[in-house]
Coordinates of C-alpha atoms in Angstrom, one line a residue:
Chain K
M1 CA -35.5 -17.8 -9.7
K2 CA -38.9 -16.9 -11.1
L3 CA -41.3 -14.9 -8.9
V4 CA -43.9 -17.7 -9.2
D5 CA -41.5 -19.9 -7.2
V6 CA -41.7 -17.5 -4.4
F7 CA -45.5 -17.5 -4.4
R8 CA -45.3 -21.3 -4.5
A9 CA -43.0 -21.3 -1.5
R10 CA -45.3 -19.0 0.4
R11 CA -48.3 -21.3 -0.1
R12 CA -46.2 -24.3 0.9
I13 CA -44.8 -22.9 4.2
A14 CA -47.8 -20.8 5.3
P15 CA -49.0 -23.3 7.9
Y16 CA -45.6 -23.5 9.5
V17 CA -44.2 -20.0 9.6
R18 CA -45.3 -16.6 10.9
R19 CA -46.1 -13.4 9.0
T20 CA -43.7 -11.2 10.9
P21 CA -44.3 -7.6 11.9
L22 CA -43.0 -4.7 9.9
V23 CA -42.5 -1.8 12.3
L24 CA -41.5 1.8 11.8
S25 CA -38.5 2.8 13.9
R26 CA -38.7 6.4 15.0
W27 CA -35.1 6.1 16.4
L28 CA -33.6 5.0 13.2
S29 CA -35.8 7.3 11.1
D30 CA -34.5 10.3 13.1
L31 CA -30.9 9.0 12.9
A32 CA -30.9 8.4 9.2
G33 CA -33.3 11.2 8.1
A34 CA -35.4 8.7 6.4
A35 CA -38.5 6.5 7.0
V36 CA -36.9 3.3 8.4
S37 CA -38.9 0.2 9.1
L38 CA -37.7 -3.1 10.5
K39 CA -38.9 -6.5 9.2
L40 CA -38.8 -8.6 12.4
E41 CA -37.7 -12.0 11.3
S42 CA -36.3 -12.1 14.8
L43 CA -39.9 -13.0 15.8
Q44 CA -40.1 -15.7 13.1
V45 CA -40.7 -19.3 14.2
S46 CA -37.3 -20.6 15.5
N47 CA -36.4 -16.9 16.0
S48 CA -34.8 -16.4 12.6
F49 CA -35.8 -16.1 8.9
K50 CA -34.3 -19.5 8.3
A51 CA -37.6 -21.3 9.1
R52 CA -38.9 -20.0 5.7
G53 CA -36.2 -21.7 3.6
A54 CA -35.9 -24.8 5.8
F55 CA -39.6 -25.7 5.6
N56 CA -39.7 -24.9 1.9
A57 CA -36.7 -27.1 1.2
V58 CA -38.0 -30.0 3.2
I59 CA -41.6 -29.8 1.8
A60 CA -40.4 -29.4 -1.8
R61 CA -38.5 -32.6 -1.4
L62 CA -41.5 -34.4 0.0
E63 CA -43.7 -33.1 -2.8
G64 CA -41.1 -34.4 -5.3
G65 CA -42.2 -37.9 -4.2
H66 CA -38.7 -39.0 -3.1
P67 CA -38.6 -38.3 0.6
P68 CA -35.0 -38.4 1.8
A69 CA -34.2 -41.2 4.2
R70 CA -31.9 -38.8 6.1
L71 CA -30.8 -35.2 5.8
V72 CA -27.6 -33.5 6.8
T73 CA -26.6 -29.9 7.0
A74 CA -24.0 -27.5 8.2
S75 CA -25.0 -24.3 10.1
A76 CA -23.7 -21.5 12.3
G77 CA -26.8 -22.4 14.3
N78 CA -30.0 -20.8 12.9
H79 CA -30.4 -22.8 9.8
G80 CA -29.7 -26.0 11.8
R81 CA -32.4 -25.0 14.3
A82 CA -34.9 -24.2 11.6
L83 CA -34.2 -27.3 9.6
A84 CA -34.4 -29.4 12.8
A85 CA -37.9 -27.9 13.3
A86 CA -38.9 -28.8 9.7
A87 CA -37.4 -32.3 9.9
E88 CA -39.2 -33.0 13.2
T89 CA -42.5 -31.9 11.7
F90 CA -42.1 -34.3 8.8
H91 CA -40.3 -37.1 10.7
V92 CA -37.1 -37.0 8.7
P93 CA -33.9 -37.8 10.5
L94 CA -31.4 -35.0 10.5
V95 CA -27.7 -34.5 11.4
V96 CA -26.5 -31.0 12.0
F97 CA -22.8 -30.0 11.9
T98 CA -22.0 -26.7 13.6
P99 CA -19.0 -24.8 15.0
V100 CA -18.0 -26.0 18.5
D101 CA -18.5 -22.5 19.9
A102 CA -22.0 -21.8 18.4
P103 CA -24.3 -20.0 20.8
H104 CA -25.7 -22.3 23.4
G105 CA -29.4 -21.3 22.7
K106 CA -29.0 -22.3 19.0
L107 CA -27.5 -25.7 19.9
A108 CA -30.0 -26.5 22.6
A109 CA -32.9 -25.9 20.2
I110 CA -31.4 -28.2 17.6
V111 CA -31.2 -31.0 20.2
R112 CA -34.7 -30.2 21.5
H113 CA -36.1 -30.7 18.0
G114 CA -34.7 -34.2 18.0
A115 CA -31.9 -33.7 15.4
E116 CA -28.4 -35.3 15.9
L117 CA -26.1 -32.5 16.8
R118 CA -22.3 -32.6 15.9
A119 CA -21.0 -29.4 17.3
Q120 CA -17.4 -30.3 16.7
A121 CA -16.0 -28.0 13.9
R122 CA -13.5 -25.2 14.5
D123 CA -15.6 -22.8 12.4
Y124 CA -18.5 -22.7 9.9
D125 CA -16.2 -23.6 6.9
A126 CA -15.0 -26.8 8.7
A127 CA -18.6 -27.7 9.6
E128 CA -19.7 -27.5 6.0
H129 CA -16.7 -29.6 5.0
L130 CA -17.7 -32.3 7.6
A131 CA -21.3 -32.2 6.6
K132 CA -20.5 -32.8 2.9
A133 CA -18.1 -35.6 3.8
F134 CA -20.8 -37.2 5.9
A135 CA -23.3 -36.9 3.0
A136 CA -20.8 -38.6 0.6
E137 CA -20.1 -41.4 3.1
T138 CA -23.6 -42.2 4.2
G139 CA -25.9 -41.2 1.4
A140 CA -27.7 -38.6 3.6
E141 CA -29.0 -35.6 1.5
F142 CA -27.1 -32.4 2.2
I143 CA -29.2 -29.2 2.4
S144 CA -27.1 -26.1 2.2
P145 CA -28.1 -23.1 4.3
Y146 CA -27.8 -20.9 1.2
N147 CA -26.7 -22.8 -1.9
D148 CA -30.1 -24.2 -2.6
A149 CA -32.9 -22.8 -4.8
N150 CA -35.7 -23.8 -2.4
V151 CA -33.9 -22.3 0.6
I152 CA -33.5 -19.0 -1.4
A153 CA -37.2 -19.0 -2.6
G154 CA -38.2 -19.5 1.0
A155 CA -36.2 -16.5 2.2
A156 CA -37.7 -14.5 -0.7
T157 CA -41.2 -14.9 0.8
I158 CA -40.2 -12.1 3.2
W159 CA -40.4 -9.7 0.3
L160 CA -44.0 -10.7 -0.6
E161 CA -45.0 -9.5 2.9
I162 CA -43.1 -6.3 2.6
A163 CA -44.5 -5.5 -0.8
D164 CA -48.0 -6.2 0.5
E165 CA -47.7 -3.9 3.5
A166 CA -45.2 -1.2 2.3
P167 CA -45.3 -1.1 -1.5
A168 CA -43.6 2.3 -1.5
T169 CA -40.4 0.9 -0.1
D170 CA -37.5 2.1 -2.3
T171 CA -34.5 0.8 -0.3
V172 CA -33.7 -2.5 1.4
I173 CA -30.8 -3.4 3.7
V174 CA -30.0 -7.1 4.2
P175 CA -27.3 -8.9 6.1
I176 CA -25.1 -11.3 4.0
G177 CA -23.7 -14.6 5.4
G178 CA -23.8 -17.3 2.7
G179 CA -26.0 -15.0 0.7
G180 CA -29.2 -16.9 0.6
L181 CA -31.3 -14.2 2.3
I182 CA -30.2 -11.4 0.1
S183 CA -30.4 -13.5 -3.0
G184 CA -34.0 -14.3 -2.4
V185 CA -35.0 -10.8 -1.2
A186 CA -33.1 -9.1 -4.1
A187 CA -34.7 -11.4 -6.7
A188 CA -38.2 -10.9 -5.4
A189 CA -37.8 -7.2 -4.8
K190 CA -36.4 -6.4 -8.2
A191 CA -38.9 -8.6 -10.0
I192 CA -41.7 -6.5 -8.4
N193 CA -40.0 -3.1 -8.7
S194 CA -36.7 -3.0 -10.7
A195 CA -36.0 0.5 -9.3
I196 CA -35.5 -0.7 -5.7
A197 CA -32.0 -0.2 -4.2
V198 CA -30.7 -3.4 -2.6
N199 CA -27.9 -3.0 0.0
G200 CA -26.0 -5.9 1.5
V201 CA -24.1 -5.8 4.8
E202 CA -21.2 -8.0 5.7
V203 CA -19.0 -7.7 8.9
E204 CA -15.5 -6.4 8.5
A205 CA -14.3 -9.6 10.2
S206 CA -15.8 -11.7 7.4
C207 CA -16.6 -10.2 4.0
P208 CA -16.2 -12.8 1.2
F209 CA -18.8 -11.3 -1.0
Q210 CA -17.6 -7.7 -1.0
T211 CA -14.1 -9.1 -1.7
S212 CA -15.4 -11.5 -4.4
V213 CA -17.6 -8.9 -6.2
R214 CA -14.6 -6.6 -6.4
A215 CA -12.4 -9.4 -7.7
G216 CA -15.0 -10.6 -10.2
R217 CA -14.8 -14.2 -8.9
L218 CA -15.2 -16.0 -5.6
V219 CA -12.1 -15.3 -3.5
P220 CA -11.8 -17.1 -0.2
I221 CA -11.1 -14.8 2.8
V222 CA -9.9 -15.6 6.4
P223 CA -12.8 -15.1 8.7
G224 CA -12.0 -13.3 12.1
P225 CA -14.1 -13.4 15.3
T226 CA -17.3 -11.4 15.3
L227 CA -20.4 -10.8 17.4
A228 CA -22.4 -11.7 14.2
D229 CA -21.6 -15.4 14.5
G230 CA -24.3 -16.2 11.9
L231 CA -22.3 -14.2 9.2
A232 CA -18.8 -15.7 9.6
G233 CA -17.3 -18.0 7.0
N234 CA -16.8 -18.5 3.3
P235 CA -19.5 -19.7 0.9
D236 CA -19.3 -22.8 -1.2
S237 CA -17.0 -22.4 -4.2
D238 CA -19.9 -23.2 -6.5
T239 CA -22.6 -21.2 -4.7
I240 CA -25.5 -20.0 -6.8
T241 CA -25.8 -17.0 -4.4
F242 CA -22.7 -15.3 -6.0
A243 CA -24.4 -14.7 -9.3
F244 CA -27.5 -13.4 -7.6
I245 CA -25.4 -10.9 -5.6
Q246 CA -23.2 -9.9 -8.6
T247 CA -26.3 -9.1 -10.7
L248 CA -28.9 -7.9 -8.2
V249 CA -27.2 -6.2 -5.2
D250 CA -26.4 -2.6 -5.8
R251 CA -23.9 -2.1 -3.0
I252 CA -22.2 -4.1 -0.2
V253 CA -20.9 -2.4 2.9
T254 CA -19.0 -3.7 5.9
V255 CA -19.7 -2.9 9.6
S256 CA -17.4 -2.9 12.6
E257 CA -17.8 -4.8 15.8
A258 CA -18.3 -1.5 17.7
D259 CA -21.2 -0.6 15.4
L260 CA -22.7 -4.1 15.8
S261 CA -22.5 -3.8 19.5
A262 CA -24.1 -0.3 19.4
A263 CA -26.9 -1.6 17.2
I264 CA -27.7 -4.5 19.5
A265 CA -27.8 -2.1 22.6
G266 CA -29.8 0.5 20.7
L267 CA -32.4 -2.0 19.6
V268 CA -33.0 -3.0 23.2
E269 CA -33.0 0.6 24.4
S270 CA -35.0 2.4 21.7
E271 CA -37.2 -0.4 20.2
H272 CA -37.3 -3.0 23.0
L273 CA -36.2 -5.7 20.7
V274 CA -33.7 -8.6 21.3
V275 CA -31.7 -9.1 18.2
E276 CA -28.6 -11.2 17.5
G277 CA -25.4 -9.9 15.9
A278 CA -26.2 -11.0 12.4
G279 CA -29.8 -9.6 12.9
A280 CA -28.4 -6.2 13.9
A281 CA -26.1 -5.9 10.8
G282 CA -28.5 -3.8 8.8
V283 CA -29.1 -1.4 11.7
S284 CA -25.3 -1.2 12.3
A285 CA -24.9 0.1 8.7
L286 CA -27.0 3.1 9.6
I287 CA -25.4 3.6 13.0
G288 CA -21.9 3.5 11.4
K289 CA -23.0 5.9 8.6
C290 CA -21.9 3.3 6.0
L291 CA -25.0 4.0 4.0
D292 CA -26.7 7.3 3.2
V293 CA -30.4 6.7 2.9
T294 CA -31.5 10.3 3.5
G295 CA -35.1 10.8 2.3
R296 CA -35.6 7.2 1.3
R297 CA -38.3 4.7 2.4
V298 CA -36.1 2.0 3.9
V299 CA -36.7 -1.6 5.2
I300 CA -34.0 -3.3 7.2
V301 CA -34.4 -7.1 7.4
V302 CA -33.7 -8.0 11.1
S303 CA -32.8 -11.6 10.5
G304 CA -32.7 -13.3 13.9
A305 CA -32.8 -13.0 17.7
N306 CA -30.8 -16.0 18.9
V307 CA -28.3 -14.3 21.1
D308 CA -27.4 -15.9 24.5
A309 CA -28.5 -13.8 27.5
V310 CA -25.0 -13.7 28.9
R311 CA -23.6 -12.1 25.8
L312 CA -26.5 -9.7 25.5
T313 CA -26.1 -8.7 29.1
S314 CA -22.4 -8.0 28.6
I315 CA -23.2 -5.9 25.5
L316 CA -25.8 -3.9 27.5
S317 CA -23.4 -3.4 30.4
T318 CA -20.6 -1.8 28.4
Chain O
M1 CA -70.3 -3.9 27.2
K2 CA -71.8 -5.6 24.2
L3 CA -69.6 -7.6 21.9
V4 CA -70.6 -5.4 19.0
D5 CA -68.9 -2.5 20.7
V6 CA -65.7 -4.4 20.5
F7 CA -66.2 -5.1 16.8
R8 CA -66.9 -1.4 16.3
A9 CA -63.7 -0.5 18.2
R10 CA -61.7 -2.9 16.0
R11 CA -62.9 -1.3 12.8
R12 CA -62.3 2.2 14.2
I13 CA -58.7 1.6 15.4
A14 CA -57.6 -0.8 12.6
P15 CA -55.7 1.9 10.6
Y16 CA -53.7 3.0 13.7
V17 CA -52.8 -0.2 15.6
R18 CA -51.1 -3.4 14.9
R19 CA -52.4 -7.0 14.9
T20 CA -49.8 -8.3 17.3
P21 CA -48.2 -11.8 17.2
L22 CA -49.5 -14.7 19.3
V23 CA -46.5 -17.0 19.8
L24 CA -46.3 -20.4 21.5
S25 CA -43.7 -20.4 24.3
R26 CA -41.9 -23.8 24.6
W27 CA -40.2 -22.6 27.7
L28 CA -43.4 -21.7 29.6
S29 CA -45.3 -24.7 28.1
D30 CA -42.6 -27.1 29.5
L31 CA -42.6 -25.2 32.8
A32 CA -46.4 -25.3 33.3
G33 CA -47.2 -28.6 31.6
A34 CA -49.6 -26.8 29.3
A35 CA -49.8 -25.1 25.9
V36 CA -48.8 -21.6 26.8
S37 CA -48.9 -18.8 24.2
L38 CA -48.0 -15.1 24.6
K39 CA -50.0 -12.3 23.0
L40 CA -47.4 -9.8 22.4
E41 CA -48.9 -6.4 23.0
S42 CA -45.3 -5.4 23.9
L43 CA -45.0 -5.1 20.1
Q44 CA -48.1 -3.0 19.8
V45 CA -47.8 0.6 18.5
S46 CA -46.4 2.6 21.4
N47 CA -45.1 -0.7 22.8
S48 CA -48.1 -1.4 24.9
F49 CA -51.8 -2.5 24.6
K50 CA -52.8 1.0 25.6
A51 CA -52.8 2.2 22.0
R52 CA -56.0 0.2 21.4
G53 CA -58.1 2.0 24.0
A54 CA -56.5 5.4 23.5
F55 CA -57.3 5.5 19.8
N56 CA -60.8 4.1 20.4
A57 CA -61.5 6.7 23.0
V58 CA -60.3 9.7 20.9
I59 CA -62.0 8.5 17.7
A60 CA -65.3 7.8 19.4
R61 CA -65.3 11.3 20.8
L62 CA -64.6 12.7 17.3
E63 CA -67.3 10.6 15.8
G64 CA -69.7 11.9 18.4
G65 CA -69.5 15.3 16.7
H66 CA -68.2 17.2 19.7
P67 CA -64.4 17.1 19.4
P68 CA -62.9 18.1 22.8
A69 CA -60.9 21.3 22.7
R70 CA -58.4 19.8 25.1
L71 CA -57.8 16.4 26.7
V72 CA -56.2 15.6 30.0
T73 CA -55.2 12.3 31.5
A74 CA -53.3 10.6 34.3
S75 CA -51.0 7.7 33.6
A76 CA -48.2 5.6 35.0
G77 CA -46.8 6.2 31.5
N78 CA -48.1 3.8 28.9
H79 CA -51.6 5.2 28.6
G80 CA -50.1 8.7 28.5
R81 CA -47.8 7.7 25.7
A82 CA -50.6 6.0 23.7
L83 CA -53.1 8.8 24.2
A84 CA -50.4 11.3 23.1
A85 CA -50.0 9.3 19.9
A86 CA -53.8 9.4 19.3
A87 CA -54.1 13.1 20.2
E88 CA -51.2 13.9 17.9
T89 CA -52.8 12.0 15.0
F90 CA -56.1 14.0 15.4
H91 CA -54.5 17.3 16.4
V92 CA -56.1 17.5 19.8
P93 CA -54.1 19.2 22.6
L94 CA -53.3 16.9 25.5
V95 CA -52.0 17.3 29.1
V96 CA -50.6 14.2 30.8
F97 CA -50.0 13.9 34.6
T98 CA -47.6 11.1 35.6
P99 CA -45.6 10.1 38.7
V100 CA -42.3 12.0 38.9
D101 CA -40.3 8.7 38.8
A102 CA -42.1 7.2 35.8
P103 CA -39.6 5.4 33.4
H104 CA -37.7 7.8 31.2
G105 CA -38.6 6.1 28.0
K106 CA -42.4 6.5 28.7
L107 CA -42.0 10.2 29.5
A108 CA -39.7 10.9 26.5
A109 CA -42.3 9.4 24.2
I110 CA -45.1 11.5 25.6
V111 CA -43.1 14.7 24.9
R112 CA -42.1 13.4 21.5
H113 CA -45.8 13.1 20.5
G114 CA -46.3 16.8 21.4
A115 CA -48.3 16.4 24.6
E116 CA -47.8 18.6 27.6
L117 CA -46.1 16.5 30.3
R118 CA -46.6 17.2 34.0
A119 CA -44.4 14.6 35.7
Q120 CA -44.8 16.0 39.1
A121 CA -46.9 13.6 41.2
R122 CA -45.6 11.4 44.0
D123 CA -47.3 8.3 42.6
Y124 CA -50.1 7.3 40.3
D125 CA -52.9 8.1 42.7
A126 CA -51.6 11.7 43.1
A127 CA -51.3 12.1 39.3
E128 CA -55.0 11.1 38.9
H129 CA -56.0 13.5 41.5
L130 CA -54.1 16.4 39.8
A131 CA -55.5 15.5 36.4
K132 CA -59.1 15.6 37.6
A133 CA -58.5 18.8 39.4
F134 CA -57.0 20.2 36.1
A135 CA -60.1 19.0 34.2
A136 CA -62.4 20.7 36.7
E137 CA -60.5 24.0 36.6
T138 CA -59.9 24.3 32.8
G139 CA -62.8 22.4 31.2
A140 CA -60.3 19.9 29.5
E141 CA -61.9 16.5 29.1
F142 CA -60.5 13.8 31.4
I143 CA -59.9 10.4 29.8
S144 CA -59.3 7.7 32.4
P145 CA -56.8 5.0 31.6
Y146 CA -59.3 2.3 32.7
N147 CA -62.6 3.9 33.9
D148 CA -63.9 4.5 30.4
A149 CA -66.1 2.3 28.3
N150 CA -64.3 3.2 25.0
V151 CA -60.9 2.5 26.6
I152 CA -62.1 -0.9 27.8
A153 CA -63.7 -1.8 24.4
G154 CA -60.4 -0.9 22.7
A155 CA -58.5 -3.3 25.0
A156 CA -61.1 -6.0 24.3
T157 CA -60.1 -6.0 20.6
I158 CA -57.1 -8.1 21.7
W159 CA -59.5 -11.0 22.3
L160 CA -61.0 -10.8 18.8
E161 CA -57.5 -11.5 17.5
I162 CA -56.9 -14.4 19.9
A163 CA -60.3 -16.0 19.2
D164 CA -59.5 -15.7 15.5
E165 CA -56.1 -17.4 15.7
A166 CA -56.5 -19.7 18.7
P167 CA -60.2 -20.5 19.3
A168 CA -59.4 -23.5 21.4
T169 CA -57.9 -21.3 24.1
D170 CA -59.5 -22.2 27.5
T171 CA -57.5 -20.1 29.9
V172 CA -56.3 -16.5 29.8
I173 CA -53.9 -14.7 32.2
V174 CA -54.0 -10.9 32.3
P175 CA -52.3 -8.3 34.4
I176 CA -54.4 -5.9 36.5
G177 CA -53.6 -2.3 37.1
G178 CA -56.7 -0.1 36.9
G179 CA -58.5 -3.1 35.5
G180 CA -59.3 -1.8 32.0
L181 CA -57.4 -4.5 30.2
I182 CA -58.8 -7.5 32.1
S183 CA -62.3 -6.0 32.0
G184 CA -62.2 -5.8 28.2
V185 CA -60.6 -9.1 27.7
A186 CA -62.9 -10.9 30.2
A187 CA -66.0 -9.4 28.7
A188 CA -65.1 -10.3 25.1
A189 CA -63.7 -13.8 26.0
K190 CA -66.8 -14.8 28.0
A191 CA -69.2 -13.4 25.4
I192 CA -67.5 -15.7 22.9
N193 CA -67.0 -18.7 25.1
S194 CA -68.5 -18.6 28.6
A195 CA -66.4 -21.6 29.7
I196 CA -63.1 -19.8 29.5
A197 CA -61.1 -19.3 32.7
V198 CA -60.0 -15.7 33.3
N199 CA -57.2 -15.2 35.7
G200 CA -56.0 -11.8 36.9
V201 CA -52.5 -11.0 38.2
E202 CA -51.7 -8.2 40.6
V203 CA -48.4 -7.5 42.3
E204 CA -48.0 -8.2 46.0
A205 CA -46.9 -4.6 46.4
S206 CA -50.2 -3.2 45.0
C207 CA -53.3 -5.5 44.9
P208 CA -56.4 -3.3 45.4
F209 CA -58.7 -5.6 43.3
Q210 CA -57.8 -8.9 45.1
T211 CA -58.4 -7.0 48.4
S212 CA -61.6 -5.4 47.2
V213 CA -63.2 -8.5 45.7
R214 CA -62.6 -10.2 49.0
A215 CA -64.1 -7.3 50.9
G216 CA -67.1 -7.1 48.5
R217 CA -66.5 -3.4 47.9
L218 CA -63.6 -1.1 46.7
V219 CA -61.1 -0.9 49.5
P220 CA -58.1 1.5 49.1
I221 CA -54.7 -0.1 49.7
V222 CA -51.3 1.5 50.3
P223 CA -49.1 0.8 47.2
G224 CA -45.5 -0.2 47.7
P225 CA -42.6 0.0 45.3
T226 CA -42.6 -2.5 42.4
L227 CA -40.8 -3.4 39.2
A228 CA -44.3 -3.3 37.6
D229 CA -44.6 0.5 37.7
G230 CA -47.6 0.2 35.4
L231 CA -49.6 -1.7 37.9
A232 CA -49.1 0.4 41.1
G233 CA -51.9 2.4 42.6
N234 CA -55.6 2.5 43.5
P235 CA -58.4 2.7 41.0
D236 CA -61.1 5.4 41.0
S237 CA -63.6 4.9 43.8
D238 CA -66.4 4.8 41.1
T239 CA -64.5 2.7 38.6
I240 CA -66.6 0.6 36.3
T241 CA -63.9 -2.0 36.1
F242 CA -64.7 -3.3 39.6
A243 CA -68.0 -4.7 38.5
F244 CA -66.4 -6.3 35.4
I245 CA -63.8 -7.9 37.7
Q246 CA -66.2 -9.1 40.3
T247 CA -68.5 -10.8 37.8
L248 CA -66.1 -12.0 35.1
V249 CA -62.7 -12.8 36.6
D250 CA -62.5 -16.3 38.0
R251 CA -59.4 -15.8 40.1
I252 CA -56.9 -13.1 41.1
V253 CA -53.4 -14.0 42.2
T254 CA -50.5 -11.8 43.3
V255 CA -46.9 -12.1 42.3
S256 CA -43.7 -11.2 44.1
E257 CA -40.9 -8.9 43.0
A258 CA -38.5 -11.9 42.7
D259 CA -40.9 -13.7 40.3
L260 CA -41.3 -10.5 38.2
S261 CA -37.6 -10.2 38.0
A262 CA -37.2 -13.9 37.0
A263 CA -40.0 -13.5 34.4
I264 CA -38.3 -10.5 32.8
A265 CA -35.0 -12.2 32.6
G266 CA -36.5 -15.5 31.4
L267 CA -38.4 -13.8 28.6
V268 CA -35.1 -12.3 27.3
E269 CA -33.2 -15.5 27.7
S270 CA -35.8 -18.1 26.5
E271 CA -38.0 -16.1 24.1
H272 CA -35.7 -13.1 23.2
L273 CA -38.4 -10.7 24.2
V274 CA -38.0 -7.3 26.0
V275 CA -41.0 -6.9 28.4
E276 CA -41.6 -4.4 31.2
G277 CA -42.6 -5.4 34.7
A278 CA -46.4 -5.1 34.2
G279 CA -46.0 -7.0 30.9
A280 CA -44.3 -9.8 32.7
A281 CA -46.9 -10.2 35.5
G282 CA -48.7 -13.1 33.7
V283 CA -45.5 -15.0 33.1
S284 CA -44.5 -14.4 36.8
A285 CA -47.7 -16.1 37.9
L286 CA -46.5 -19.3 36.2
I287 CA -42.9 -19.0 37.3
G288 CA -44.1 -18.5 40.9
K289 CA -46.5 -21.4 40.7
C290 CA -49.4 -19.1 41.7
L291 CA -51.6 -20.7 39.1
D292 CA -51.9 -24.4 38.1
V293 CA -52.7 -24.6 34.4
T294 CA -51.7 -28.2 33.8
G295 CA -53.1 -29.5 30.5
R296 CA -54.8 -26.3 29.6
R297 CA -54.5 -24.1 26.5
V298 CA -53.3 -20.8 27.9
V299 CA -52.8 -17.3 26.5
I300 CA -50.9 -14.8 28.6
V301 CA -51.4 -11.2 27.6
V302 CA -48.0 -9.5 27.6
S303 CA -49.1 -6.0 28.0
G304 CA -46.1 -3.8 27.3
A305 CA -42.3 -3.4 26.7
N306 CA -41.5 0.0 28.0
V307 CA -38.7 -0.8 30.4
D308 CA -35.6 1.5 30.6
A309 CA -32.4 -0.2 29.4
V310 CA -30.6 0.5 32.6
R311 CA -33.2 -1.2 34.7
L312 CA -33.3 -4.2 32.3
T313 CA -29.5 -4.5 32.3
S314 CA -29.6 -4.6 36.1
I315 CA -32.2 -7.3 36.1
L316 CA -30.3 -9.4 33.6
S317 CA -27.0 -8.9 35.6
T318 CA -28.4 -10.3 38.9

């Protein structure tokens, strides 16, 4: 990915997405002995960073002069919601395959945007399998939530905002699901300042990239249950995000469910922010002392807010 | 207040405060049959709009060439927190009087910013009485949370951001405590567009301005307990905000504790936002059907987020 692609993406999506706040967290700064800021993609349109990639992917296809007759995707929920918003804006029919137990709020939003929801898969991997089979059968165009250059360039626009507001940042912490977010952020951040330290966070229950980087090739793992529903599952066997992560990510750590839960509760308590499990992964890495960032200028990407109120209440009550 | 004072305030405070997001709420738009957006001062520096007025009041005094040796204020918590941040920035000693039962998070932040906290008063009115007595005794300069032209001009800067992003707004809903926020917003909004409808919201448990506007003069009321701790109490008997409200506010409604509670829970559930009682007052007015805004383009000022996690959890659990 060239940096100019990110600038192109930013211009393209500007009318549809929000420049999100970058806020200093006194709580995390004290905890980590560092200057820790949060990039609040939880406040992005659709309540996750996915709006950036989804709008970029749809508009790039329209600019190409061959508007797809129908789109299909697989999603743990947030990409489906964001792509449904983009598809609605440009009047393109969309079918979204998700796990059957995806959070209610994510599924309701997909339906509200007029997409056809098929919430029938056992897990994310099965949803992706069904979506690709549907594309092959019907001719609908499959847009991957992460294995797509335009989706990655859209996510990378986050870094242009951070570089603009906090050019002295020397460390970034980013959650990893399919790897689209960290691929875009790492590529833009290192193109602007090669000295920046890029840290990825997976959950212990599902860490295909830490496993695969160690193995030197993509190794499928068996995902377990996790509060970070947005991060569970295996990536495509041909995903372009693996090469990005191998070459641009300095370190991948894994976080426990207890640390995720403490991060979600701590963000409500100390920063008055509602964040979903995946969105809290970066904060969990500091709470669990998985990363030492003493004395650094750190930005944590808080990727999304789509947690159901019942689950949030139960986390706050424990 | 002249509009140019608001522009002056904006320039003055720009390095210290945040341009907060203005976000469309699909939930409230559907509920009210209107286009309803939220101005998220809950995400302002210090987690309330008070940072705008506090920095403006302190910097204006420094610009005047007579920096106060010591400041004193009274506050339900948010103004104290914001003024403590401003006083810390400019190395001015500050004493803050608050009610003894103000939320823990507000009090802890006042101390963290290095101000001297006196959380000893029975309620807000008693805190204001103590702060003025302290000023008279010691020569410290009293900065009122609302009865101060610079504090009001600071609050008014909110409207410059709204006019910039959503010039078609025709209705605004603003909580009323001491009246500083609505005075500033109403003055700026009507100076820019005299046709705008300005609605104020008080809580049933403490509604001195609705009562006083009806009486044609300031009438003291007896405040009861409320979730909106930031709105409880009587204003100064000579408050300049009364004239602003009499002449510029089109309507004042009151909301119940049940509607406040539903608004706080609904904001977490539908918008993934943490908001304190006072901050949720505008939303409560739509939930409780106190205001009919059908077909209008509405902005609700969400004034603050400083609710303690224990209280929030108990609201979410009911």
